mmCIF file of C-alpha atoms and ligand atoms in Angstrom:
data_model
loop_
_atom_site.group_PDB
_atom_site.id
_atom_site.type_symbol
_atom_site.label_atom_id
_atom_site.label_comp_id
_atom_site.label_asym_id
_atom_site.label_seq_id
_atom_site.Cartn_x
_atom_site.Cartn_y
_atom_site.Cartn_z
ATOM 1 C CA MET J 1 -41.604 92.190 197.350
ATOM 2 C CA ARG J 2 -43.060 88.731 196.934
ATOM 3 C CA ARG J 3 -46.610 87.865 197.859
ATOM 4 C CA ALA J 4 -48.251 84.463 197.994
ATOM 5 C CA ARG J 5 -51.832 83.466 198.488
ATOM 6 C CA LEU J 6 -53.165 79.972 199.036
ATOM 7 C CA PHE J 7 -56.799 78.876 198.755
ATOM 8 C CA ALA J 8 -58.744 75.663 199.172
ATOM 9 C CA TYR J 9 -61.440 74.699 196.699
ATOM 10 C CA GLN J 10 -64.194 72.138 196.564
ATOM 11 C CA ILE J 11 -66.134 71.453 193.372
ATOM 12 C CA PRO J 12 -69.156 69.141 193.259
ATOM 13 C CA MET J 13 -68.754 66.322 190.755
ATOM 14 C CA ASP J 14 -71.347 64.819 188.492
ATOM 15 C CA ALA J 15 -73.314 62.134 190.307
ATOM 16 C CA GLY J 16 -71.813 59.142 188.545
ATOM 17 C CA VAL J 17 -68.059 59.759 188.759
ATOM 18 C CA VAL J 18 -66.362 56.632 190.113
ATOM 19 C CA LEU J 19 -62.601 56.409 190.540
ATOM 20 C CA ARG J 20 -60.912 53.130 191.429
ATOM 21 C CA HIS J 21 -64.193 51.739 192.774
ATOM 22 C CA GLN J 22 -64.935 54.761 194.962
ATOM 23 C CA ARG J 23 -67.455 57.468 194.189
ATOM 24 C CA LEU J 24 -65.910 60.929 193.941
ATOM 25 C CA LYS J 25 -68.574 63.350 195.216
ATOM 26 C CA THR J 26 -66.385 66.444 195.270
ATOM 27 C CA ARG J 27 -63.017 67.373 193.819
ATOM 28 C CA ASP J 28 -60.900 68.999 196.507
ATOM 29 C CA GLY J 29 -57.704 70.891 195.957
ATOM 30 C CA LEU J 30 -55.611 73.987 196.495
ATOM 31 C CA VAL J 31 -54.993 77.039 194.360
ATOM 32 C CA VAL J 32 -51.806 79.038 194.738
ATOM 33 C CA CYS J 33 -51.147 82.556 193.480
ATOM 34 C CA LEU J 34 -47.614 83.945 193.501
ATOM 35 C CA GLY J 35 -47.049 87.674 192.985
ATOM 36 C CA GLU J 36 -43.887 89.661 192.302
ATOM 37 C CA GLU J 37 -43.277 93.058 190.674
ATOM 38 C CA GLY J 38 -46.884 93.464 189.556
ATOM 39 C CA ARG J 39 -46.961 90.075 187.817
ATOM 40 C CA ASP J 40 -48.663 86.958 189.074
ATOM 41 C CA GLY J 41 -48.686 83.224 188.488
ATOM 42 C CA TRP J 42 -51.335 80.666 189.336
ATOM 43 C CA GLY J 43 -51.133 76.971 190.037
ATOM 44 C CA GLU J 44 -53.432 74.131 191.075
ATOM 45 C CA ILE J 45 -52.459 71.475 193.613
ATOM 46 C CA ALA J 46 -54.997 68.669 193.593
ATOM 47 C CA PRO J 47 -53.791 65.183 194.559
ATOM 48 C CA LEU J 48 -56.185 62.646 193.059
ATOM 49 C CA PRO J 49 -57.684 60.167 195.553
ATOM 50 C CA GLY J 50 -56.827 56.598 194.614
ATOM 51 C CA PHE J 51 -53.998 57.737 192.330
ATOM 52 C CA SER J 52 -51.801 60.203 194.220
ATOM 53 C CA GLN J 53 -49.784 58.882 197.166
ATOM 54 C CA GLU J 54 -49.906 62.224 198.979
ATOM 55 C CA SER J 55 -52.921 63.498 200.939
ATOM 56 C CA LEU J 56 -54.403 66.961 200.496
ATOM 57 C CA GLU J 57 -53.404 67.765 204.084
ATOM 58 C CA ALA J 58 -49.769 66.822 203.401
ATOM 59 C CA CYS J 59 -49.907 69.013 200.283
ATOM 60 C CA ARG J 60 -51.302 71.919 202.280
ATOM 61 C CA GLN J 61 -48.492 71.726 204.840
ATOM 62 C CA ALA J 62 -45.707 71.348 202.286
ATOM 63 C CA THR J 63 -47.094 74.227 200.218
ATOM 64 C CA LEU J 64 -47.427 76.583 203.206
ATOM 65 C CA ALA J 65 -43.830 75.877 204.253
ATOM 66 C CA TRP J 66 -42.551 76.477 200.709
ATOM 67 C CA LEU J 67 -44.538 79.705 200.326
ATOM 68 C CA GLU J 68 -43.179 80.988 203.626
ATOM 69 C CA ALA J 69 -39.576 80.527 202.444
ATOM 70 C CA TRP J 70 -40.285 81.854 198.952
ATOM 71 C CA CYS J 71 -41.875 85.023 200.322
ATOM 72 C CA CYS J 72 -38.701 85.621 202.376
ATOM 73 C CA GLY J 73 -36.765 85.878 199.146
ATOM 74 C CA GLN J 74 -35.350 82.363 199.232
ATOM 75 C CA HIS J 75 -35.359 79.905 196.315
ATOM 76 C CA PRO J 76 -36.430 76.766 198.145
ATOM 77 C CA PRO J 77 -36.366 73.494 196.174
ATOM 78 C CA LEU J 78 -39.825 72.338 195.122
ATOM 79 C CA PRO J 79 -41.414 69.873 197.569
ATOM 80 C CA SER J 80 -41.147 66.236 196.497
ATOM 81 C CA LEU J 81 -44.919 65.646 196.589
ATOM 82 C CA PRO J 82 -45.812 65.464 192.868
ATOM 83 C CA ALA J 83 -49.085 67.415 193.062
ATOM 84 C CA VAL J 84 -47.349 70.224 194.975
ATOM 85 C CA ALA J 85 -44.334 70.303 192.668
ATOM 86 C CA PHE J 86 -46.656 70.473 189.668
ATOM 87 C CA GLY J 87 -48.824 73.315 190.994
ATOM 88 C CA LEU J 88 -45.943 75.413 192.324
ATOM 89 C CA SER J 89 -43.890 74.955 189.155
ATOM 90 C CA CYS J 90 -46.877 76.095 187.054
ATOM 91 C CA ALA J 91 -47.297 79.186 189.238
ATOM 92 C CA LEU J 92 -43.567 79.961 188.974
ATOM 93 C CA ALA J 93 -43.579 79.399 185.212
ATOM 94 C CA GLU J 94 -46.528 81.763 184.777
ATOM 95 C CA LEU J 95 -44.853 84.351 186.979
ATOM 96 C CA GLU J 96 -41.643 84.108 184.955
ATOM 97 C CA GLN J 97 -43.625 83.966 181.689
ATOM 98 C CA GLN J 98 -42.077 80.637 180.792
ATOM 99 C CA LEU J 99 -45.304 78.748 180.177
ATOM 100 C CA PRO J 100 -46.441 79.581 176.632
ATOM 101 C CA VAL J 101 -49.932 81.034 176.489
ATOM 102 C CA ALA J 102 -51.251 79.214 173.396
ATOM 103 C CA GLY J 103 -53.165 76.084 174.367
ATOM 104 C CA GLU J 104 -54.218 72.930 172.516
ATOM 105 C CA TYR J 105 -57.927 72.931 173.361
ATOM 106 C CA ARG J 106 -58.839 70.191 170.936
ATOM 107 C CA THR J 107 -58.789 67.088 173.069
ATOM 108 C CA ALA J 108 -59.748 63.471 172.541
ATOM 109 C CA PRO J 109 -63.424 63.403 173.610
ATOM 110 C CA LEU J 110 -64.356 60.802 176.200
ATOM 111 C CA CYS J 111 -67.091 58.582 174.824
ATOM 112 C CA THR J 112 -69.332 56.660 177.176
ATOM 113 C CA GLY J 113 -70.185 54.136 174.513
ATOM 114 C CA ASP J 114 -73.369 55.702 173.209
ATOM 115 C CA PRO J 115 -72.736 55.792 169.438
ATOM 116 C CA ASP J 116 -75.212 58.659 168.864
ATOM 117 C CA ALA J 117 -73.452 60.812 171.453
ATOM 118 C CA LEU J 118 -70.143 59.972 169.783
ATOM 119 C CA PHE J 119 -71.390 61.017 166.358
ATOM 120 C CA SER J 120 -72.457 64.450 167.568
ATOM 121 C CA MET J 121 -69.172 64.901 169.486
ATOM 122 C CA LEU J 122 -67.162 64.026 166.406
ATOM 123 C CA ALA J 123 -69.179 66.380 164.241
ATOM 124 C CA ALA J 124 -68.069 69.207 166.556
ATOM 125 C CA LEU J 125 -64.409 68.133 166.506
ATOM 126 C CA PRO J 126 -62.336 69.933 163.888
ATOM 127 C CA GLY J 127 -59.548 67.992 162.193
ATOM 128 C CA GLU J 128 -58.408 64.563 163.277
ATOM 129 C CA LYS J 129 -61.250 62.295 164.484
ATOM 130 C CA VAL J 130 -59.948 60.748 167.689
ATOM 131 C CA ALA J 131 -62.080 59.694 170.637
ATOM 132 C CA LYS J 132 -61.398 57.853 173.863
ATOM 133 C CA VAL J 133 -63.483 54.999 175.261
ATOM 134 C CA LYS J 134 -63.116 53.434 178.702
ATOM 135 C CA VAL J 135 -63.252 49.662 178.476
ATOM 136 C CA GLY J 136 -62.987 46.955 181.121
ATOM 137 C CA LEU J 137 -65.960 48.163 183.135
ATOM 138 C CA TYR J 138 -68.430 45.718 181.618
ATOM 139 C CA GLU J 139 -68.076 42.390 179.832
ATOM 140 C CA ALA J 140 -65.015 42.220 177.564
ATOM 141 C CA VAL J 141 -67.187 40.825 174.777
ATOM 142 C CA ARG J 142 -69.543 43.819 175.030
ATOM 143 C CA ASP J 143 -66.553 46.176 174.862
ATOM 144 C CA GLY J 144 -65.250 44.383 171.789
ATOM 145 C CA MET J 145 -68.602 44.575 170.010
ATOM 146 C CA LEU J 146 -68.995 48.257 170.861
ATOM 147 C CA VAL J 147 -65.506 49.241 169.707
ATOM 148 C CA ASN J 148 -65.949 47.261 166.521
ATOM 149 C CA LEU J 149 -69.292 48.972 165.888
ATOM 150 C CA LEU J 150 -67.821 52.446 166.368
ATOM 151 C CA LEU J 151 -64.921 51.693 164.003
ATOM 152 C CA GLU J 152 -67.340 50.323 161.427
ATOM 153 C CA ALA J 153 -69.750 53.266 161.677
ATOM 154 C CA VAL J 154 -67.140 56.056 161.378
ATOM 155 C CA PRO J 155 -64.510 55.104 158.776
ATOM 156 C CA ASP J 156 -62.090 57.953 159.579
ATOM 157 C CA LEU J 157 -62.337 57.470 163.349
ATOM 158 C CA ARG J 158 -59.323 56.510 165.432
ATOM 159 C CA LEU J 159 -59.946 55.297 168.960
ATOM 160 C CA ARG J 160 -57.948 55.482 172.141
ATOM 161 C CA LEU J 161 -59.055 52.873 174.639
ATOM 162 C CA ASP J 162 -58.297 52.622 178.343
ATOM 163 C CA ALA J 163 -58.727 49.396 180.289
ATOM 164 C CA ASN J 164 -57.002 50.530 183.515
ATOM 165 C CA ARG J 165 -55.484 47.029 183.939
ATOM 166 C CA ALA J 166 -58.913 45.426 184.158
ATOM 167 C CA TRP J 167 -58.388 42.272 182.106
ATOM 168 C CA THR J 168 -56.972 38.832 182.543
ATOM 169 C CA PRO J 169 -55.235 37.554 179.375
ATOM 170 C CA LEU J 170 -58.410 35.592 178.577
ATOM 171 C CA LYS J 171 -60.708 38.634 178.893
ATOM 172 C CA ALA J 172 -58.329 40.687 176.746
ATOM 173 C CA GLN J 173 -58.364 37.970 174.115
ATOM 174 C CA GLN J 174 -62.183 37.840 174.195
ATOM 175 C CA PHE J 175 -62.225 41.583 173.587
ATOM 176 C CA ALA J 176 -59.796 41.421 170.663
ATOM 177 C CA LYS J 177 -61.697 38.583 169.014
ATOM 178 C CA TYR J 178 -64.559 40.975 168.243
ATOM 179 C CA ILE J 179 -62.377 43.609 166.577
ATOM 180 C CA ASN J 180 -62.184 43.197 162.815
ATOM 181 C CA PRO J 181 -58.461 42.611 162.094
ATOM 182 C CA ALA J 182 -58.627 45.141 159.225
ATOM 183 C CA TRP J 183 -59.512 47.880 161.725
ATOM 184 C CA ARG J 184 -57.085 47.085 164.526
ATOM 185 C CA ASP J 185 -54.601 49.738 163.438
ATOM 186 C CA ARG J 186 -57.333 52.350 163.904
ATOM 187 C CA ILE J 187 -57.092 51.679 167.607
ATOM 188 C CA ALA J 188 -54.406 54.285 168.258
ATOM 189 C CA PHE J 189 -53.670 52.445 171.498
ATOM 190 C CA ILE J 190 -55.240 50.721 174.431
ATOM 191 C CA GLU J 191 -53.929 51.852 177.804
ATOM 192 C CA GLU J 192 -52.848 49.086 180.155
ATOM 193 C CA PRO J 193 -55.132 46.252 178.993
ATOM 194 C CA CYS J 194 -54.043 43.640 181.547
ATOM 195 C CA HIS J 195 -53.238 43.273 185.242
ATOM 196 C CA THR J 196 -49.497 43.023 184.526
ATOM 197 C CA ARG J 197 -47.152 44.692 182.049
ATOM 198 C CA ASP J 198 -46.019 41.310 180.716
ATOM 199 C CA ALA J 199 -49.605 40.237 180.032
ATOM 200 C CA SER J 200 -50.230 43.554 178.262
ATOM 201 C CA ARG J 201 -47.122 43.047 176.097
ATOM 202 C CA ALA J 202 -48.328 39.558 175.190
ATOM 203 C CA PHE J 203 -51.774 40.973 174.335
ATOM 204 C CA ALA J 204 -50.189 43.495 171.955
ATOM 205 C CA ALA J 205 -48.135 40.768 170.269
ATOM 206 C CA ASP J 206 -51.102 38.395 169.897
ATOM 207 C CA SER J 207 -53.765 40.911 168.852
ATOM 208 C CA GLY J 208 -51.740 43.390 166.783
ATOM 209 C CA ILE J 209 -53.360 46.194 168.820
ATOM 210 C CA ALA J 210 -50.887 48.825 170.058
ATOM 211 C CA ILE J 211 -50.751 49.478 173.782
ATOM 212 C CA ALA J 212 -49.909 52.505 175.933
ATOM 213 C CA TRP J 213 -48.473 52.760 179.434
ATOM 214 C CA ASP J 214 -50.194 54.923 182.032
ATOM 215 C CA GLU J 215 -50.193 53.369 185.538
ATOM 216 C CA SER J 216 -46.784 51.817 184.735
ATOM 217 C CA LEU J 217 -45.101 55.226 184.684
ATOM 218 C CA ARG J 218 -45.608 55.430 188.453
ATOM 219 C CA GLU J 219 -43.840 52.126 189.109
ATOM 220 C CA PRO J 220 -40.219 52.331 190.269
ATOM 221 C CA ASP J 221 -38.801 50.003 187.613
ATOM 222 C CA PHE J 222 -40.478 51.761 184.666
ATOM 223 C CA ARG J 223 -38.163 52.817 181.802
ATOM 224 C CA PHE J 224 -38.918 54.764 178.631
ATOM 225 C CA VAL J 225 -37.781 52.244 176.033
ATOM 226 C CA ALA J 226 -38.955 51.198 172.596
ATOM 227 C CA GLU J 227 -40.720 47.840 172.738
ATOM 228 C CA PRO J 228 -42.690 45.973 170.086
ATOM 229 C CA GLY J 229 -46.392 46.817 170.336
ATOM 230 C CA VAL J 230 -45.912 49.799 172.668
ATOM 231 C CA ARG J 231 -46.779 53.045 170.921
ATOM 232 C CA THR J 232 -47.581 55.631 173.567
ATOM 233 C CA VAL J 233 -47.093 56.804 177.115
ATOM 234 C CA VAL J 234 -49.781 58.759 178.960
ATOM 235 C CA ILE J 235 -48.343 61.479 181.181
ATOM 236 C CA LYS J 236 -50.454 62.896 184.007
ATOM 237 C CA PRO J 237 -48.549 65.937 185.283
ATOM 238 C CA THR J 238 -50.325 66.120 188.678
ATOM 239 C CA LEU J 239 -49.068 62.579 189.324
ATOM 240 C CA THR J 240 -45.633 63.218 187.790
ATOM 241 C CA GLY J 241 -44.423 66.360 189.529
ATOM 242 C CA SER J 242 -42.780 69.597 188.414
ATOM 243 C CA LEU J 243 -42.986 70.955 184.876
ATOM 244 C CA GLN J 244 -39.287 70.081 184.633
ATOM 245 C CA ALA J 245 -40.079 66.453 185.516
ATOM 246 C CA VAL J 246 -42.956 66.411 183.003
ATOM 247 C CA ARG J 247 -40.677 67.817 180.333
ATOM 248 C CA ALA J 248 -38.011 65.214 181.116
ATOM 249 C CA GLN J 249 -40.604 62.422 180.763
ATOM 250 C CA VAL J 250 -41.824 63.790 177.428
ATOM 251 C CA GLN J 251 -38.233 64.061 176.174
ATOM 252 C CA ALA J 252 -37.403 60.522 177.334
ATOM 253 C CA ALA J 253 -40.518 59.195 175.589
ATOM 254 C CA HIS J 254 -39.791 61.014 172.352
ATOM 255 C CA ALA J 255 -36.135 59.912 172.437
ATOM 256 C CA ALA J 256 -37.349 56.299 172.639
ATOM 257 C CA GLY J 257 -39.711 56.836 169.695
ATOM 258 C CA LEU J 258 -42.830 56.795 171.882
ATOM 259 C CA GLU J 259 -45.740 59.186 171.504
ATOM 260 C CA ALA J 260 -46.463 61.171 174.693
ATOM 261 C CA VAL J 261 -50.043 62.145 175.544
ATOM 262 C CA ILE J 262 -50.580 64.783 178.229
ATOM 263 C CA SER J 263 -53.601 63.759 180.266
ATOM 264 C CA SER J 264 -55.907 64.985 182.991
ATOM 265 C CA SER J 265 -55.951 63.936 186.633
ATOM 266 C CA LEU J 266 -59.373 65.582 187.001
ATOM 267 C CA GLU J 267 -57.991 69.058 187.571
ATOM 268 C CA SER J 268 -60.401 72.003 187.619
ATOM 269 C CA SER J 269 -60.633 74.279 184.579
ATOM 270 C CA LEU J 270 -57.674 76.230 186.013
ATOM 271 C CA GLY J 271 -55.357 73.223 185.882
ATOM 272 C CA LEU J 272 -56.906 71.888 182.666
ATOM 273 C CA THR J 273 -56.308 75.130 180.764
ATOM 274 C CA GLN J 274 -52.679 75.023 181.932
ATOM 275 C CA LEU J 275 -52.447 71.429 180.707
ATOM 276 C CA THR J 276 -53.634 72.572 177.253
ATOM 277 C CA ARG J 277 -50.688 74.984 177.235
ATOM 278 C CA ILE J 278 -48.270 72.300 178.405
ATOM 279 C CA ALA J 279 -49.556 69.998 175.656
ATOM 280 C CA ALA J 280 -49.245 72.662 172.951
ATOM 281 C CA TRP J 281 -45.710 73.397 174.161
ATOM 282 C CA LEU J 282 -44.299 69.907 174.820
ATOM 283 C CA THR J 283 -46.364 67.597 172.600
ATOM 284 C CA PRO J 284 -47.365 69.653 169.533
ATOM 285 C CA GLY J 285 -49.358 67.627 167.039
ATOM 286 C CA THR J 286 -50.629 65.149 169.636
ATOM 287 C CA LEU J 287 -54.131 65.621 171.019
ATOM 288 C CA PRO J 288 -54.073 65.632 174.819
ATOM 289 C CA GLY J 289 -56.532 63.627 176.933
ATOM 290 C CA LEU J 290 -58.221 66.451 178.794
ATOM 291 C CA ASP J 291 -61.939 65.876 178.284
ATOM 292 C CA THR J 292 -62.796 65.692 181.979
ATOM 293 C CA LEU J 293 -64.272 69.117 182.752
ATOM 294 C CA SER J 294 -67.800 67.871 182.051
ATOM 295 C CA LEU J 295 -67.459 65.474 185.010
ATOM 296 C CA MET J 296 -67.602 68.560 187.248
ATOM 297 C CA GLN J 297 -70.424 70.915 188.087
ATOM 298 C CA ALA J 298 -68.391 74.135 187.940
ATOM 299 C CA GLN J 299 -65.276 75.752 186.509
ATOM 300 C CA LEU J 300 -62.640 77.502 188.600
ATOM 301 C CA ILE J 301 -60.892 80.879 188.052
ATOM 302 C CA ARG J 302 -60.293 80.394 184.314
ATOM 303 C CA PRO J 303 -62.944 79.328 181.826
ATOM 304 C CA TRP J 304 -62.550 76.509 179.325
ATOM 305 C CA PRO J 305 -63.634 77.878 175.924
ATOM 306 C CA GLY J 306 -67.233 76.955 175.158
ATOM 307 C CA SER J 307 -68.035 75.383 178.537
ATOM 308 C CA ALA J 308 -71.455 76.321 179.897
ATOM 309 C CA LEU J 309 -70.589 75.395 183.503
ATOM 310 C CA PRO J 310 -70.728 78.201 186.090
ATOM 311 C CA LEU J 311 -67.365 79.818 186.808
ATOM 312 C CA TYR J 312 -66.279 80.019 190.465
ATOM 313 C CA GLY J 313 -64.051 83.025 191.185
ATOM 314 C CA VAL J 314 -61.682 83.538 194.149
ATOM 315 C CA GLU J 315 -64.693 84.526 196.286
ATOM 316 C CA HIS J 316 -65.730 80.862 196.109
ATOM 317 C CA LEU J 317 -62.430 79.760 197.626
ATOM 318 C CA GLU J 318 -61.394 79.439 201.249
ATOM 319 C CA ALA J 319 -58.335 81.601 201.901
ATOM 320 C CA LEU J 320 -55.629 79.650 203.748
ATOM 321 C CA ARG J 321 -52.969 82.355 203.566
HETATM 322 O O1 OSB H 1 -56.686 60.434 179.644
HETATM 323 C C1 OSB H 1 -57.797 60.962 179.365
HETATM 324 O O2 OSB H 1 -58.181 61.112 178.202
HETATM 325 C C2 OSB H 1 -58.710 61.404 180.447
HETATM 326 C C3 OSB H 1 -58.195 61.203 181.839
HETATM 327 C C4 OSB H 1 -58.362 59.816 182.374
HETATM 328 O O3 OSB H 1 -58.696 58.914 181.657
HETATM 329 C C5 OSB H 1 -58.128 59.622 183.799
HETATM 330 C C6 OSB H 1 -58.370 60.693 184.646
HETATM 331 C C7 OSB H 1 -58.161 60.579 185.998
HETATM 332 C C8 OSB H 1 -57.713 59.400 186.521
HETATM 333 C C9 OSB H 1 -57.462 58.312 185.697
HETATM 334 C C10 OSB H 1 -57.665 58.413 184.345
HETATM 335 C C11 OSB H 1 -57.339 57.215 183.488
HETATM 336 O O4 OSB H 1 -56.457 57.314 182.633
HETATM 337 O O5 OSB H 1 -57.925 56.174 183.718
HETATM 338 MG MG1 MG H 2 -55.408 55.608 181.826
#
C-alpha cells in the first residue's frame, strides 16, 4: 500500500531579503511525504520567485496529479516542472534509500561585507577557509576595495564572489583594478560578472580572475565545455530538476574539467539538509553554497545542526492531501 501526503508551508523571511529587485517576505512551498511498507521519504517543492519559471500553483497541481497516479501503484514519469521533479525525486530516493545519509554541512559562509563578521565566521569554520560575497549591489569600486581588503586581512582566505550579471565591461574592469594581481588566484571564482556570457569571458581573460556560470545553466544554448578562464558551474537543484538531472549536470561538468558547486535556491532546512547529502554524494571535496538558512525565521521538519531558529513541525503545515 502506498500513501502520499502533501502540505503547504510558509516561512517568514528576514526583513531585508531582496531577490531580483523584489522583497521576499515569506518563502512559500510544498512538502511531500511518500510512504510504502513502513518506510517514508520526504521532499520539498519550492519554486523560487524570480528564478523558477513555474508557479507554486502549477507545482501544486502537477504534484497532486502525480501523487494520485503513484498511490494507484503506477510509476508515472516525473513532472517536467524542475521544482516538482526535484522534490519528488528526493522523496522517492529517500523512500528507496538511494540518497546517502551523510551530509556536507560545512558550507561557504555568505559574507555581507562586514570584515569583523567575516573573521568570526571564519574562526568557526573548520578546514578550508572559503567565504562567499555578493558583489554588484553597490559601486564596483567599493566592491573591489572590500574584496581586496578581505584578501589582505586573511592570508589563507579564498573567496567566491557572485555578481549576478550586474556589471557592464567597464564596471567589471573598475572592480578588478582594485584587486591586487598577486591575490587574484585566491578568488576561487566570480559568478556571472557581466550582463552577457561573452563579456564575462572577456573579463576573465583581461583580469585573470576565474569565472563561474550560474544563470547561464538555465539558458537553452548552454553547454558544459572547458573554456579558458571558466573554472566552475553552480548547480541549483530546485531550478535544475530531478536528482537524475542534477547528477547528469554534475557528471557533464566534471567530464569537462569544471568544478561543480551545489547551491541553495532558498529551500527550507528540509531541502537544505537534503542538499548537503546531495553535495556529499555528488561533489565530495567541494564545499556547497548552502548558507541561506539564516535568511529565514524558522526551520522546517528537519533541523540544521547548530541552528538556533525555531523548528516548525508538520503541525505548522497546511495539509493539502
Ligand atoms: O550559492 C550560494 O552560496 C548561496 C545561494 C545564492 O547565492 C542564491 C540563492 C538563491 C537565488 C540566487 C542565488 C544566487 O546565486 O545569486
Ligand atoms: Mg549566483
